[in-house]
mmCIF file of C-alpha atoms in Angstrom:
data_model
loop_
_atom_site.group_PDB
_atom_site.id
_atom_site.type_symbol
_atom_site.label_atom_id
_atom_site.label_comp_id
_atom_site.label_asym_id
_atom_site.label_seq_id
_atom_site.Cartn_x
_atom_site.Cartn_y
_atom_site.Cartn_z
ATOM 1 C CA MET A 1 31.214 48.865 -41.490
ATOM 2 C CA ALA A 2 32.007 45.277 -42.386
ATOM 3 C CA ASP A 3 29.806 43.421 -44.982
ATOM 4 C CA TYR A 4 28.106 40.333 -43.623
ATOM 5 C CA GLU A 5 26.577 37.501 -45.619
ATOM 6 C CA ASN A 6 23.349 37.118 -43.355
ATOM 7 C CA LEU A 7 23.343 40.254 -41.169
ATOM 8 C CA LEU A 8 22.526 43.926 -41.546
ATOM 9 C CA VAL A 9 24.399 46.040 -39.077
ATOM 10 C CA GLU A 10 23.814 49.800 -38.298
ATOM 11 C CA THR A 11 24.951 52.097 -35.614
ATOM 12 C CA HIS A 12 22.601 54.505 -33.704
ATOM 13 C CA ASP A 13 24.979 56.813 -31.753
ATOM 14 C CA ALA A 14 26.431 54.403 -29.138
ATOM 15 C CA VAL A 15 24.095 51.489 -30.016
ATOM 16 C CA THR A 16 24.708 48.762 -32.547
ATOM 17 C CA LEU A 17 21.673 47.340 -34.295
ATOM 18 C CA VAL A 18 22.231 43.778 -35.754
ATOM 19 C CA ARG A 19 19.419 42.263 -37.922
ATOM 20 C CA LEU A 20 19.379 38.617 -38.942
ATOM 21 C CA ASN A 21 18.904 38.625 -42.635
ATOM 22 C CA ARG A 22 17.856 35.193 -44.189
ATOM 23 C CA PRO A 23 14.336 35.918 -44.970
ATOM 24 C CA GLN A 24 14.042 32.989 -47.423
ATOM 25 C CA ALA A 25 14.767 30.647 -44.514
ATOM 26 C CA LEU A 26 12.996 32.523 -41.684
ATOM 27 C CA ASN A 27 16.429 33.531 -40.374
ATOM 28 C CA ALA A 28 17.450 29.914 -39.681
ATOM 29 C CA LEU A 29 20.845 29.845 -38.085
ATOM 30 C CA ASP A 30 23.401 28.164 -40.409
ATOM 31 C CA THR A 31 27.189 28.137 -40.204
ATOM 32 C CA ALA A 32 27.539 31.216 -42.202
ATOM 33 C CA THR A 33 25.306 33.117 -39.894
ATOM 34 C CA LEU A 34 27.130 31.993 -36.927
ATOM 35 C CA ARG A 35 30.468 33.129 -38.529
ATOM 36 C CA ASP A 36 28.770 36.500 -39.133
ATOM 37 C CA LEU A 37 27.464 36.777 -35.559
ATOM 38 C CA ILE A 38 30.915 35.982 -34.108
ATOM 39 C CA ALA A 39 32.448 38.634 -36.160
ATOM 40 C CA ALA A 40 29.795 41.285 -35.578
ATOM 41 C CA PHE A 41 29.781 40.787 -31.768
ATOM 42 C CA ALA A 42 33.537 40.820 -31.679
ATOM 43 C CA ALA A 43 33.556 44.100 -33.533
ATOM 44 C CA TYR A 44 30.985 45.486 -31.163
ATOM 45 C CA ASP A 45 32.874 44.398 -28.115
ATOM 46 C CA ALA A 46 36.089 45.965 -29.391
ATOM 47 C CA ASP A 47 34.668 49.378 -30.340
ATOM 48 C CA ALA A 48 34.737 51.736 -27.376
ATOM 49 C CA GLY A 49 32.234 53.968 -28.995
ATOM 50 C CA GLN A 50 29.492 51.283 -28.896
ATOM 51 C CA ARG A 51 28.132 50.622 -25.519
ATOM 52 C CA CYS A 52 24.962 48.485 -26.068
ATOM 53 C CA LEU A 53 23.745 46.137 -28.874
ATOM 54 C CA VAL A 54 20.294 45.099 -30.108
ATOM 55 C CA LEU A 55 19.951 41.787 -32.061
ATOM 56 C CA THR A 56 16.699 41.353 -33.859
ATOM 57 C CA GLY A 57 15.222 39.455 -36.817
ATOM 58 C CA SER A 58 12.155 40.222 -39.027
ATOM 59 C CA GLU A 59 8.635 40.890 -38.055
ATOM 60 C CA LYS A 60 7.729 37.155 -38.986
ATOM 61 C CA ALA A 61 10.698 35.451 -37.277
ATOM 62 C CA PHE A 62 13.477 36.300 -34.923
ATOM 63 C CA ALA A 63 14.972 32.965 -36.035
ATOM 64 C CA ALA A 64 12.834 29.865 -36.660
ATOM 65 C CA GLY A 65 15.655 27.635 -35.583
ATOM 66 C CA ALA A 66 18.927 26.176 -36.545
ATOM 67 C CA ASP A 67 19.259 25.171 -40.299
ATOM 68 C CA ILE A 68 17.961 21.630 -40.380
ATOM 69 C CA LYS A 69 19.113 21.068 -43.903
ATOM 70 C CA GLU A 70 22.682 21.715 -42.816
ATOM 71 C CA MET A 71 22.459 19.128 -40.083
ATOM 72 C CA ALA A 72 20.204 16.349 -41.463
ATOM 73 C CA ASP A 73 22.814 14.173 -42.897
ATOM 74 C CA GLN A 74 25.574 14.715 -40.377
ATOM 75 C CA GLY A 75 26.796 11.807 -38.194
ATOM 76 C CA PHE A 76 28.152 11.738 -34.612
ATOM 77 C CA ALA A 77 31.863 11.864 -35.610
ATOM 78 C CA ALA A 78 31.426 14.953 -37.703
ATOM 79 C CA MET A 79 29.322 16.797 -35.161
ATOM 80 C CA TYR A 80 31.545 15.944 -32.382
ATOM 81 C CA ASP A 81 34.747 16.661 -34.232
ATOM 82 C CA SER A 82 33.586 20.112 -35.378
ATOM 83 C CA ASN A 83 32.133 20.888 -31.947
ATOM 84 C CA PHE A 84 28.934 21.968 -33.722
ATOM 85 C CA PHE A 85 27.294 24.981 -32.165
ATOM 86 C CA GLY A 86 30.454 25.488 -29.979
ATOM 87 C CA GLY A 87 31.179 28.842 -31.742
ATOM 88 C CA TYR A 88 28.131 30.371 -29.881
ATOM 89 C CA GLU A 89 30.428 30.571 -26.856
ATOM 90 C CA GLN A 90 32.171 33.315 -28.637
ATOM 91 C CA VAL A 91 28.876 35.172 -28.827
ATOM 92 C CA THR A 92 28.083 34.718 -25.148
ATOM 93 C CA ALA A 93 31.755 35.780 -24.420
ATOM 94 C CA THR A 94 30.693 39.457 -25.381
ATOM 95 C CA ARG A 95 31.482 41.466 -22.234
ATOM 96 C CA LYS A 96 29.201 44.511 -23.029
ATOM 97 C CA PRO A 97 25.508 44.474 -22.654
ATOM 98 C CA TRP A 98 23.193 43.265 -25.353
ATOM 99 C CA ILE A 99 19.432 42.828 -25.818
ATOM 100 C CA ALA A 100 17.462 40.395 -28.022
ATOM 101 C CA ALA A 101 14.504 42.010 -29.702
ATOM 102 C CA VAL A 102 12.135 39.223 -30.710
ATOM 103 C CA SER A 103 9.195 39.267 -33.038
ATOM 104 C CA GLY A 104 7.428 36.219 -34.417
ATOM 105 C CA TYR A 105 9.053 32.881 -34.203
ATOM 106 C CA ALA A 106 12.008 32.202 -31.806
ATOM 107 C CA LEU A 107 12.130 28.435 -32.015
ATOM 108 C CA GLY A 108 14.842 25.953 -31.307
ATOM 109 C CA GLY A 109 18.241 27.624 -32.048
ATOM 110 C CA GLY A 110 16.386 30.993 -32.366
ATOM 111 C CA CYS A 111 14.982 30.728 -28.799
ATOM 112 C CA GLU A 112 18.517 29.530 -27.705
ATOM 113 C CA LEU A 113 20.097 32.649 -29.368
ATOM 114 C CA ALA A 114 17.565 34.959 -27.759
ATOM 115 C CA MET A 115 18.290 33.540 -24.323
ATOM 116 C CA MET A 116 22.033 34.279 -24.827
ATOM 117 C CA ALA A 117 21.261 37.874 -24.551
ATOM 118 C CA ASP A 118 21.367 39.779 -21.312
ATOM 119 C CA PHE A 119 17.495 40.130 -21.656
ATOM 120 C CA ILE A 120 14.768 39.732 -24.079
ATOM 121 C CA ILE A 121 12.317 42.461 -25.147
ATOM 122 C CA ALA A 122 9.441 40.575 -26.952
ATOM 123 C CA ALA A 123 6.900 41.795 -29.411
ATOM 124 C CA ASP A 124 3.313 40.813 -28.590
ATOM 125 C CA SER A 125 3.527 38.546 -31.662
ATOM 126 C CA ALA A 126 6.548 36.577 -30.414
ATOM 127 C CA LYS A 127 6.481 32.774 -30.043
ATOM 128 C CA PHE A 128 9.190 30.884 -28.197
ATOM 129 C CA GLY A 129 9.799 27.274 -28.167
ATOM 130 C CA GLN A 130 12.239 24.339 -28.071
ATOM 131 C CA PRO A 131 10.606 21.840 -30.560
ATOM 132 C CA GLU A 132 13.824 19.748 -31.183
ATOM 133 C CA ILE A 133 12.242 16.655 -29.801
ATOM 134 C CA LYS A 134 9.801 16.624 -32.732
ATOM 135 C CA LEU A 135 12.965 16.024 -34.836
ATOM 136 C CA GLY A 136 14.282 13.206 -32.652
ATOM 137 C CA VAL A 137 16.955 15.361 -31.002
ATOM 138 C CA THR A 138 17.283 17.831 -28.128
ATOM 139 C CA PRO A 139 18.301 21.488 -27.642
ATOM 140 C CA GLY A 140 22.004 21.809 -28.395
ATOM 141 C CA MET A 141 22.807 25.494 -27.939
ATOM 142 C CA GLY A 142 22.053 25.803 -24.297
ATOM 143 C CA GLY A 143 18.257 25.628 -24.501
ATOM 144 C CA SER A 144 17.713 23.110 -21.707
ATOM 145 C CA GLN A 145 20.072 24.884 -19.426
ATOM 146 C CA ARG A 146 19.123 28.565 -19.931
ATOM 147 C CA LEU A 147 15.367 27.907 -20.144
ATOM 148 C CA ALA A 148 15.458 25.991 -16.786
ATOM 149 C CA ARG A 149 17.292 28.838 -15.184
ATOM 150 C CA LEU A 150 14.966 31.511 -16.604
ATOM 151 C CA ILE A 151 11.504 29.924 -16.212
ATOM 152 C CA GLY A 152 12.042 27.110 -13.793
ATOM 153 C CA ARG A 153 12.456 23.346 -14.134
ATOM 154 C CA ALA A 154 8.852 22.382 -14.568
ATOM 155 C CA LYS A 155 8.020 24.723 -17.443
ATOM 156 C CA ALA A 156 11.323 24.104 -19.144
ATOM 157 C CA MET A 157 10.846 20.350 -18.910
ATOM 158 C CA GLU A 158 7.316 20.586 -20.307
ATOM 159 C CA MET A 159 8.324 22.896 -23.226
ATOM 160 C CA CYS A 160 11.323 20.655 -24.153
ATOM 161 C CA LEU A 161 9.363 17.350 -23.847
ATOM 162 C CA THR A 162 6.233 18.594 -25.758
ATOM 163 C CA GLY A 163 7.738 21.013 -28.113
ATOM 164 C CA ARG A 164 4.881 23.511 -27.514
ATOM 165 C CA MET A 165 5.214 27.240 -28.228
ATOM 166 C CA MET A 166 4.923 29.948 -25.525
ATOM 167 C CA ASP A 167 3.385 33.285 -26.475
ATOM 168 C CA ALA A 168 4.798 36.637 -25.484
ATOM 169 C CA ALA A 169 2.417 37.143 -22.432
ATOM 170 C CA GLU A 170 3.412 33.809 -20.966
ATOM 171 C CA ALA A 171 7.042 34.582 -21.694
ATOM 172 C CA GLU A 172 6.938 37.796 -19.725
ATOM 173 C CA ARG A 173 4.917 36.200 -16.927
ATOM 174 C CA SER A 174 7.336 33.295 -16.676
ATOM 175 C CA GLY A 175 10.635 35.384 -16.683
ATOM 176 C CA LEU A 176 11.779 34.560 -20.150
ATOM 177 C CA ALA A 177 11.033 38.055 -21.567
ATOM 178 C CA ALA A 178 11.795 41.301 -19.551
ATOM 179 C CA ARG A 179 8.979 43.249 -21.323
ATOM 180 C CA VAL A 180 6.271 42.899 -24.036
ATOM 181 C CA VAL A 181 5.731 45.701 -26.478
ATOM 182 C CA PRO A 182 3.501 46.140 -29.486
ATOM 183 C CA ALA A 183 5.155 44.516 -32.606
ATOM 184 C CA ALA A 184 5.196 47.811 -34.532
ATOM 185 C CA ASP A 185 7.138 49.423 -31.746
ATOM 186 C CA LEU A 186 9.580 46.583 -30.971
ATOM 187 C CA VAL A 187 12.896 47.789 -32.587
ATOM 188 C CA ALA A 188 12.217 51.580 -31.512
ATOM 189 C CA GLU A 189 11.539 50.307 -27.885
ATOM 190 C CA ALA A 190 14.720 48.155 -27.910
ATOM 191 C CA LEU A 191 16.836 51.016 -29.176
ATOM 192 C CA LYS A 192 15.496 53.237 -26.651
ATOM 193 C CA THR A 193 16.209 50.764 -23.885
ATOM 194 C CA ALA A 194 19.737 50.207 -25.340
ATOM 195 C CA ALA A 195 20.312 53.984 -25.528
ATOM 196 C CA THR A 196 19.555 54.163 -21.819
ATOM 197 C CA ILE A 197 22.073 51.428 -21.097
ATOM 198 C CA ALA A 198 24.612 53.123 -23.366
ATOM 199 C CA GLY A 199 24.255 56.210 -21.389
ATOM 200 C CA MET A 200 25.592 54.545 -18.200
ATOM 201 C CA GLY A 201 29.158 54.155 -17.256
ATOM 202 C CA PRO A 202 30.606 51.514 -19.508
ATOM 203 C CA LEU A 203 32.676 49.972 -16.767
ATOM 204 C CA ALA A 204 29.799 49.871 -14.356
ATOM 205 C CA ALA A 205 27.640 48.255 -17.126
ATOM 206 C CA MET A 206 30.082 45.540 -17.871
ATOM 207 C CA ALA A 207 30.586 44.830 -14.120
ATOM 208 C CA THR A 208 26.844 44.671 -13.673
ATOM 209 C CA LYS A 209 26.403 42.244 -16.481
ATOM 210 C CA GLU A 210 29.186 40.120 -15.097
ATOM 211 C CA MET A 211 27.825 39.993 -11.531
ATOM 212 C CA VAL A 212 24.248 39.269 -12.539
ATOM 213 C CA HIS A 213 25.382 36.364 -14.849
ATOM 214 C CA ALA A 214 27.432 35.048 -12.020
ATOM 215 C CA ALA A 215 24.290 34.437 -10.024
ATOM 216 C CA ASP A 216 23.588 31.387 -12.296
ATOM 217 C CA GLU A 217 27.134 29.867 -11.304
ATOM 218 C CA MET A 218 27.535 30.770 -7.688
ATOM 219 C CA GLY A 219 26.025 30.119 -4.336
ATOM 220 C CA LEU A 220 24.579 33.143 -2.614
ATOM 221 C CA ALA A 221 27.395 33.866 -0.154
ATOM 222 C CA GLN A 222 30.006 33.611 -2.900
ATOM 223 C CA GLY A 223 27.926 35.689 -5.368
ATOM 224 C CA ILE A 224 27.589 38.491 -2.695
ATOM 225 C CA ARG A 225 31.341 38.463 -2.160
ATOM 226 C CA PHE A 226 31.991 38.584 -5.954
ATOM 227 C CA GLU A 227 29.503 41.600 -6.292
ATOM 228 C CA ARG A 228 31.189 43.384 -3.410
ATOM 229 C CA ARG A 229 34.588 42.901 -5.007
ATOM 230 C CA LEU A 230 33.391 44.303 -8.326
ATOM 231 C CA PHE A 231 31.813 47.187 -6.467
ATOM 232 C CA HIS A 232 34.987 47.754 -4.623
ATOM 233 C CA GLY A 233 37.008 47.641 -7.753
ATOM 234 C CA LEU A 234 35.045 50.341 -9.533
ATOM 235 C CA PHE A 235 36.352 52.742 -6.972
ATOM 236 C CA GLY A 236 39.541 52.571 -8.800
ATOM 237 C CA SER A 237 38.024 53.982 -11.920
ATOM 238 C CA GLU A 238 37.822 57.559 -13.211
ATOM 239 C CA ASP A 239 34.181 56.959 -14.050
ATOM 240 C CA GLN A 240 33.352 56.390 -10.252
ATOM 241 C CA LYS A 241 34.936 59.710 -9.385
ATOM 242 C CA GLU A 242 33.139 61.453 -12.287
ATOM 243 C CA GLY A 243 29.746 59.837 -11.594
ATOM 244 C CA MET A 244 29.661 60.714 -8.010
ATOM 245 C CA ALA A 245 30.898 64.240 -8.614
ATOM 246 C CA ALA A 246 28.337 64.687 -11.287
ATOM 247 C CA PHE A 247 25.648 63.502 -8.904
ATOM 248 C CA VAL A 248 26.666 65.940 -6.191
ATOM 249 C CA ALA A 249 26.844 68.771 -8.764
ATOM 250 C CA LYS A 250 23.410 67.847 -10.240
ATOM 251 C CA ARG A 251 24.866 67.625 -13.785
ATOM 252 C CA PRO A 252 25.099 64.877 -16.396
ATOM 253 C CA ALA A 253 28.115 62.618 -16.112
ATOM 254 C CA ASN A 254 30.844 62.511 -18.736
ATOM 255 C CA TRP A 255 31.945 58.914 -18.922
ATOM 256 C CA THR A 256 35.299 57.865 -20.276
ATOM 257 C CA GLY A 257 35.397 54.085 -19.525
ATOM 258 C CA ARG A 258 38.399 54.474 -17.555
#
C-alpha cells in the first residue's frame, strides 16, 4: 500500500476505503491532497481485485473547501497557466464505481469533490454548500454544473448566489444525496453498500456507471441507443454467460471481469 501525505487508505476485501486526513485544516483540499487523490484513484482503477471505492473525511468535515491560503495571493496568469483544479478531471476519469461518504461540512471544493462521486451517502450531520461567492469568487471544480444537474437550476442558483448550507435531509430530498444514515453508522453503511456493488459483475458495473453518467451529456434518443449498445456489448463477455448460467442454476455467480 502506497504512503500518502494527506490520505489514509485501507482495503476491505474488494472495497478500497480512502480517508481525507488533514484534520488541522478540516480536510481542506490543497495541491498535495489532489496529488494524493489522483494517485490513490489511479491505483484503485488499476487494481482488478478492487471493485468499489469509498471516499470519506472525518466526523466533523468531509472537506471544508479548497485551501484558501494556497489561492489567496494567486493572479490570473498563474491560475490559468497551471490550469488550477484541472487535475480533478483525473479523479472523475475513474472508470470503476466510487461513493462519497459525507459527514459534517462538505463546502466549496468539498461539496464539489463529493459530487464527483457516483453517488453520495450522507450522515445526518452533513452540511453541503457552495459559499465561494462570500470570497468574491465562484465554484471552480464543477460545482455550478454538477449541482444544477443534481438538484435543479433554481436551488443550485440560490445556493451559489447566497452561499447558504443545505442539511442532509434537504440534500436527500433534493437529489444531492442518495441516502441519509446516522453519523455513527456512516462508514459502515458506505462500506456495506460498496461491498454490494463490488459483488456485481465488474464489467457490468463499469458499463452501468458509464451509461448513467452519459445521461448528463446526451439527449434521450441518443442515450437510449448508447445504453442499448453497451447492453449488447456485454453479451461478448464471459461474465454475461456466467451471470445468466448462475441465475438459471440458482447459485452465486463467479465473476472474472472478462
